[in-house]
PDB file of C-alpha atoms in Angstrom:
ATOM      1  CA  MET B 177     108.904  47.219  63.321  1.00 43.00           C
ATOM      2  CA  ASN B 178     112.643  46.925  63.848  1.00 59.00           C
ATOM      3  CA  GLY B 179     112.163  44.080  61.282  1.00 68.00           C
ATOM      4  CA  LEU B 180     113.852  43.677  58.399  1.00 72.00           C
ATOM      5  CA  ILE B 181     112.082  45.358  55.305  1.00 74.00           C
ATOM      6  CA  LEU B 182     113.240  44.098  51.916  1.00 67.00           C
ATOM      7  CA  ASN B 183     111.173  46.750  48.915  1.00 64.00           C
ATOM      8  CA  LEU B 184     110.877  44.255  45.931  1.00 68.00           C
ATOM      9  CA  PRO B 185     110.241  45.619  42.734  1.00 63.00           C
ATOM     10  CA  PRO B 186     107.409  44.847  40.689  1.00 66.00           C
ATOM     11  CA  VAL B 187     109.346  42.527  38.463  1.00 62.00           C
ATOM     12  CA  LEU B 188     110.280  40.746  41.386  1.00 70.00           C
ATOM     13  CA  ARG B 189     106.419  40.315  42.722  1.00 74.00           C
ATOM     14  CA  LEU B 190     106.061  37.310  44.714  1.00 79.00           C
ATOM     15  CA  THR B 191     102.930  34.775  43.649  1.00 78.00           C
ATOM     16  CA  ASP B 192     101.244  33.212  46.529  1.00 78.00           C
ATOM     17  CA  GLU B 193     103.191  29.807  45.913  1.00 83.00           C
ATOM     18  CA  GLN B 194     106.290  31.760  46.136  1.00 85.00           C
ATOM     19  CA  PHE B 195     105.961  33.197  49.237  1.00 84.00           C
ATOM     20  CA  GLU B 196     104.648  30.382  50.601  1.00 85.00           C
ATOM     21  CA  GLN B 197     107.715  28.158  49.342  1.00 86.00           C
ATOM     22  CA  LEU B 198     110.295  30.910  50.464  1.00 85.00           C
ATOM     23  CA  ALA B 199     108.376  30.871  54.271  1.00 83.00           C
ATOM     24  CA  ALA B 200     108.443  27.210  54.068  1.00 84.00           C
ATOM     25  CA  ALA B 201     112.693  26.765  53.067  1.00 85.00           C
ATOM     26  CA  ASN B 202     112.825  29.526  55.926  1.00 83.00           C
ATOM     27  CA  SER B 203     110.472  28.266  58.412  1.00 79.00           C
ATOM     28  CA  ASP B 204     112.843  29.334  61.758  1.00 74.00           C
ATOM     29  CA  LEU B 205     112.237  32.905  60.468  1.00 78.00           C
ATOM     30  CA  ARG B 206     108.754  34.869  60.745  1.00 81.00           C
ATOM     31  CA  LEU B 207     108.290  36.552  57.271  1.00 85.00           C
ATOM     32  CA  GLU B 208     105.377  38.606  56.246  1.00 83.00           C
ATOM     33  CA  LEU B 209     104.626  40.110  52.636  1.00 84.00           C
ATOM     34  CA  THR B 210     102.226  43.666  52.664  1.00 84.00           C
ATOM     35  CA  GLY B 211     100.157  44.349  49.925  1.00 82.00           C
ATOM     36  CA  LYS B 212     102.863  46.602  48.891  1.00 81.00           C
ATOM     37  CA  GLY B 213     105.073  44.033  48.277  1.00 79.00           C
ATOM     38  CA  GLU B 214     107.442  44.199  50.866  1.00 82.00           C
ATOM     39  CA  LEU B 215     108.855  41.608  52.614  1.00 83.00           C
ATOM     40  CA  ILE B 216     109.077  41.721  56.133  1.00 83.00           C
ATOM     41  CA  ILE B 217     111.596  39.300  58.554  1.00 83.00           C
ATOM     42  CA  MET B 218     110.125  39.746  62.126  1.00 77.00           C
ATOM     43  CA  PRO B 219     112.411  39.178  64.943  1.00 71.00           C
ATOM     44  CA  PRO B 220     111.560  36.709  67.696  1.00 74.00           C
ATOM     45  CA  THR B 221     110.084  38.236  70.985  1.00 78.00           C
ATOM     46  CA  GLY B 222     111.229  38.693  74.131  1.00 79.00           C
ATOM     47  CA  GLY B 223     110.383  36.754  76.888  1.00 87.00           C
ATOM     48  CA  GLU B 224     107.824  39.197  78.667  1.00 87.00           C
ATOM     49  CA  THR B 225     106.344  39.537  74.616  1.00 85.00           C
ATOM     50  CA  GLY B 226     106.224  35.677  74.378  1.00 84.00           C
ATOM     51  CA  ASP B 227     104.127  35.728  77.735  1.00 89.00           C
ATOM     52  CA  ARG B 228     101.866  37.945  77.000  1.00 92.00           C
ATOM     53  CA  ASN B 229     101.024  36.672  73.767  1.00 88.00           C
ATOM     54  CA  PHE B 230     100.024  33.378  75.489  1.00 91.00           C
ATOM     55  CA  GLU B 231      98.163  34.827  77.881  1.00 94.00           C
ATOM     56  CA  LEU B 232      95.810  36.403  74.993  1.00 95.00           C
ATOM     57  CA  ASP B 233      96.120  33.209  73.077  1.00 95.00           C
ATOM     58  CA  GLY B 234      94.837  31.621  76.058  1.00 96.00           C
ATOM     59  CA  GLN B 235      91.495  33.513  77.144  1.00 97.00           C
ATOM     60  CA  LEU B 236      90.549  33.560  73.639  1.00 97.00           C
ATOM     61  CA  TRP B 237      91.045  29.562  73.795  1.00 97.00           C
ATOM     62  CA  PHE B 238      88.975  29.234  76.239  1.00 97.00           C
ATOM     63  CA  TRP B 239      86.078  31.485  75.105  1.00 98.00           C
ATOM     64  CA  ASN B 240      86.115  29.437  71.734  1.00 97.00           C
ATOM     65  CA  ARG B 241      86.410  26.578  73.388  1.00 97.00           C
ATOM     66  CA  GLN B 242      82.985  26.723  75.238  1.00 97.00           C
ATOM     67  CA  ASN B 243      81.116  28.569  72.037  1.00 97.00           C
ATOM     68  CA  ARG B 244      82.814  26.730  68.941  1.00 96.00           C
ATOM     69  CA  LEU B 245      81.566  29.794  67.004  1.00 98.00           C
ATOM     70  CA  GLY B 246      84.512  30.002  64.857  1.00 98.00           C
ATOM     71  CA  LYS B 247      88.407  29.106  64.834  1.00 98.00           C
ATOM     72  CA  ALA B 248      91.321  30.868  66.354  1.00 98.00           C
ATOM     73  CA  PHE B 249      94.984  31.215  65.211  1.00 97.00           C
ATOM     74  CA  ASP B 250      98.491  32.483  66.987  1.00 94.00           C
ATOM     75  CA  SER B 251     100.926  34.143  65.564  1.00 91.00           C
ATOM     76  CA  SER B 252     102.202  31.363  63.560  1.00 88.00           C
ATOM     77  CA  THR B 253      99.443  31.474  60.935  1.00 95.00           C
ATOM     78  CA  GLY B 254      99.477  33.374  57.676  1.00 94.00           C
ATOM     79  CA  PHE B 255      96.621  35.071  56.340  1.00 97.00           C
ATOM     80  CA  ARG B 256      96.873  35.547  52.879  1.00 96.00           C
ATOM     81  CA  LEU B 257      94.900  38.927  52.453  1.00 96.00           C
ATOM     82  CA  PRO B 258      92.798  39.957  49.197  1.00 96.00           C
ATOM     83  CA  SER B 259      95.362  43.111  48.617  1.00 92.00           C
ATOM     84  CA  GLY B 260      97.738  40.427  48.220  1.00 90.00           C
ATOM     85  CA  GLY B 261      99.684  40.866  51.274  1.00 91.00           C
ATOM     86  CA  THR B 262     100.296  37.723  53.746  1.00 93.00           C
ATOM     87  CA  ARG B 263     100.259  38.681  57.319  1.00 95.00           C
ATOM     88  CA  SER B 264     100.474  37.094  60.502  1.00 94.00           C
ATOM     89  CA  PRO B 265      98.163  38.857  63.465  1.00 96.00           C
ATOM     90  CA  ASP B 266      99.271  38.048  66.787  1.00 95.00           C
ATOM     91  CA  LEU B 267      95.966  36.802  67.807  1.00 97.00           C
ATOM     92  CA  ALA B 268      93.102  35.891  64.874  1.00 98.00           C
ATOM     93  CA  TRP B 269      90.070  34.723  64.727  1.00 98.00           C
ATOM     94  CA  ILE B 270      87.389  33.614  62.125  1.00 98.00           C
ATOM     95  CA  GLU B 271      83.907  32.489  62.241  1.00 98.00           C
ATOM     96  CA  MET B 272      83.405  28.835  61.787  1.00 98.00           C
ATOM     97  CA  GLU B 273      80.764  29.418  58.447  1.00 98.00           C
ATOM     98  CA  ARG B 274      84.154  31.513  57.291  1.00 98.00           C
ATOM     99  CA  TRP B 275      86.347  28.322  57.893  1.00 98.00           C
ATOM    100  CA  GLU B 276      84.250  25.865  56.247  1.00 98.00           C
ATOM    101  CA  ALA B 277      83.788  27.308  52.900  1.00 98.00           C
ATOM    102  CA  LEU B 278      87.445  26.666  53.129  1.00 98.00           C
ATOM    103  CA  THR B 279      88.788  23.509  51.090  1.00 98.00           C
ATOM    104  CA  PRO B 280      90.870  21.137  53.194  1.00 98.00           C
ATOM    105  CA  ALA B 281      93.991  22.493  50.399  1.00 96.00           C
ATOM    106  CA  GLN B 282      93.291  26.187  51.485  1.00 97.00           C
ATOM    107  CA  ARG B 283      93.323  25.479  55.151  1.00 97.00           C
ATOM    108  CA  LYS B 284      96.628  23.827  55.472  1.00 95.00           C
ATOM    109  CA  LYS B 285      98.065  26.705  53.440  1.00 93.00           C
ATOM    110  CA  PHE B 286      98.011  30.512  54.499  1.00 95.00           C
ATOM    111  CA  LEU B 287      94.783  30.837  54.501  1.00 97.00           C
ATOM    112  CA  PRO B 288      93.001  32.766  51.902  1.00 97.00           C
ATOM    113  CA  LEU B 289      91.287  35.436  53.774  1.00 98.00           C
ATOM    114  CA  CYS B 290      91.099  38.573  56.209  1.00 98.00           C
ATOM    115  CA  PRO B 291      90.318  37.560  59.740  1.00 98.00           C
ATOM    116  CA  ASP B 292      87.377  38.769  61.375  1.00 98.00           C
ATOM    117  CA  PHE B 293      88.932  39.710  64.117  1.00 98.00           C
ATOM    118  CA  ALA B 294      93.166  40.210  65.082  1.00 98.00           C
ATOM    119  CA  VAL B 295      95.126  41.723  67.637  1.00 98.00           C
ATOM    120  CA  GLU B 296      98.396  42.897  67.386  1.00 97.00           C
ATOM    121  CA  LEU B 297     100.420  43.014  70.817  1.00 96.00           C
ATOM    122  CA  VAL B 298     103.410  45.864  70.399  1.00 94.00           C
ATOM    123  CA  SER B 299     106.709  44.416  71.384  1.00 89.00           C
ATOM    124  CA  GLU B 300     109.814  46.280  72.284  1.00 83.00           C
ATOM    125  CA  THR B 301     110.818  45.844  69.018  1.00 80.00           C
ATOM    126  CA  ASP B 302     108.139  47.210  67.809  1.00 86.00           C
ATOM    127  CA  GLU B 303     107.435  51.003  66.069  1.00 90.00           C
ATOM    128  CA  VAL B 304     103.812  51.442  67.103  1.00 95.00           C
ATOM    129  CA  GLU B 305     103.122  53.349  63.236  1.00 95.00           C
ATOM    130  CA  ASP B 306     104.223  50.017  61.684  1.00 91.00           C
ATOM    131  CA  VAL B 307     101.495  48.091  63.971  1.00 95.00           C
ATOM    132  CA  ARG B 308      99.104  50.362  62.917  1.00 97.00           C
ATOM    133  CA  GLN B 309      99.609  50.681  59.510  1.00 95.00           C
ATOM    134  CA  LYS B 310      99.493  46.650  59.610  1.00 95.00           C
ATOM    135  CA  MET B 311      96.027  47.428  61.529  1.00 97.00           C
ATOM    136  CA  GLN B 312      94.675  49.415  58.821  1.00 97.00           C
ATOM    137  CA  GLU B 313      95.606  46.979  56.442  1.00 96.00           C
ATOM    138  CA  TYR B 314      93.632  44.715  57.870  1.00 98.00           C
ATOM    139  CA  LEU B 315      90.324  46.418  57.969  1.00 98.00           C
ATOM    140  CA  GLN B 316      90.936  47.610  54.392  1.00 97.00           C
ATOM    141  CA  ASN B 317      90.732  43.631  53.534  1.00 97.00           C
ATOM    142  CA  GLY B 318      87.458  42.990  55.683  1.00 98.00           C
ATOM    143  CA  LEU B 319      88.251  42.570  59.226  1.00 98.00           C
ATOM    144  CA  ARG B 320      85.329  43.516  61.414  1.00 98.00           C
ATOM    145  CA  LEU B 321      87.375  44.094  64.868  1.00 98.00           C
ATOM    146  CA  GLY B 322      90.837  45.075  65.902  1.00 98.00           C
ATOM    147  CA  TRP B 323      92.999  46.013  68.801  1.00 98.00           C
ATOM    148  CA  LEU B 324      95.679  47.650  69.426  1.00 98.00           C
ATOM    149  CA  ILE B 325      97.211  46.699  72.407  1.00 98.00           C
ATOM    150  CA  ASN B 326     100.324  48.612  73.921  1.00 97.00           C
ATOM    151  CA  PRO B 327     101.522  47.427  77.209  1.00 96.00           C
ATOM    152  CA  LYS B 328     104.388  49.872  77.681  1.00 94.00           C
ATOM    153  CA  LEU B 329     101.662  53.061  77.358  1.00 96.00           C
ATOM    154  CA  ARG B 330      98.612  50.477  78.784  1.00 97.00           C
ATOM    155  CA  GLN B 331      96.734  51.530  76.045  1.00 98.00           C
ATOM    156  CA  VAL B 332      94.486  50.015  73.519  1.00 98.00           C
ATOM    157  CA  GLU B 333      93.434  51.266  69.889  1.00 98.00           C
ATOM    158  CA  ILE B 334      89.709  49.568  68.750  1.00 98.00           C
ATOM    159  CA  TYR B 335      89.636  49.208  65.260  1.00 98.00           C
ATOM    160  CA  ARG B 336      86.368  49.023  63.705  1.00 98.00           C
ATOM    161  CA  PRO B 337      85.267  49.459  60.232  1.00 98.00           C
ATOM    162  CA  ASN B 338      84.040  52.760  58.541  1.00 97.00           C
ATOM    163  CA  ARG B 339      84.537  54.131  62.287  1.00 97.00           C
ATOM    164  CA  ASP B 340      87.405  56.150  63.587  1.00 98.00           C
ATOM    165  CA  VAL B 341      90.029  54.251  66.029  1.00 98.00           C
ATOM    166  CA  GLU B 342      88.906  54.610  69.392  1.00 98.00           C
ATOM    167  CA  VAL B 343      91.771  54.756  71.915  1.00 98.00           C
ATOM    168  CA  LEU B 344      91.531  53.372  75.219  1.00 98.00           C
ATOM    169  CA  ASP B 345      94.170  54.454  78.275  1.00 98.00           C
ATOM    170  CA  SER B 346      94.246  51.971  81.357  1.00 98.00           C
ATOM    171  CA  PRO B 347      91.132  49.846  80.441  1.00 98.00           C
ATOM    172  CA  ALA B 348      90.795  46.707  82.597  1.00 98.00           C
ATOM    173  CA  THR B 349      88.857  44.151  79.894  1.00 98.00           C
ATOM    174  CA  LEU B 350      87.812  44.382  76.032  1.00 98.00           C
ATOM    175  CA  SER B 351      84.827  43.713  75.137  1.00 98.00           C
ATOM    176  CA  GLY B 352      84.516  41.119  71.724  1.00 98.00           C
ATOM    177  CA  GLU B 353      81.073  43.152  70.625  1.00 98.00           C
ATOM    178  CA  ASP B 354      78.735  41.326  68.079  1.00 97.00           C
ATOM    179  CA  VAL B 355      82.272  39.770  66.664  1.00 98.00           C
ATOM    180  CA  LEU B 356      83.238  37.457  69.781  1.00 98.00           C
ATOM    181  CA  PRO B 357      79.872  37.513  71.691  1.00 98.00           C
ATOM    182  CA  GLY B 358      80.350  37.329  75.426  1.00 97.00           C
ATOM    183  CA  PHE B 359      83.924  36.986  75.202  1.00 98.00           C
ATOM    184  CA  VAL B 360      85.990  39.774  77.230  1.00 98.00           C
ATOM    185  CA  LEU B 361      89.664  39.916  77.661  1.00 98.00           C
ATOM    186  CA  ASP B 362      91.224  40.287  81.144  1.00 98.00           C
ATOM    187  CA  LEU B 363      93.952  43.153  80.288  1.00 98.00           C
ATOM    188  CA  GLU B 364      95.485  42.600  83.993  1.00 97.00           C
ATOM    189  CA  PRO B 365      98.065  40.206  82.951  1.00 96.00           C
ATOM    190  CA  ILE B 366      98.643  41.637  79.814  1.00 96.00           C
ATOM    191  CA  PHE B 367      99.342  44.997  81.181  1.00 95.00           C
ATOM    192  CA  SER B 368     101.020  43.686  84.491  1.00 89.00           C
TER     193      SER B 368
END
């Protein structure tokens, strides 16, 4: 990512509460914290990426609205991962049972869990290897299905626990498999 990465020494390790306060005090910035303690300041996306993100959000929202199997989240949502990082996927979803297990107070803050499903869309400002590392961090924290979508290459990397990453070239659609039963993402508007 062409975001600014600040390496915080262990003595300056931010607590969850301190990171939430830092993010709230700088609400015009998109901040993430890796499990290694790196503070990442992400730049805003360009118009094409914003449009693609909106298309992704819309397709998942529509499926989720019909099926009501969980809760979907956009890129402004922070997930406090078990490893200590706080990440914001471009698109995320959790099963309803996991949502309902959260207290009302937990729902108002960065969610204290890893999403079941996450999408990262490679933008012009992203370094693909950084996004791959982020997907691996999700997997290490309990992700069940993840898609890294690279529109420039018309390529998708599929992440699943205990399996090698599957790379698809120019797929027309993607299946939500058993994580998002019946969900099929149309990639035409993402790749065009």
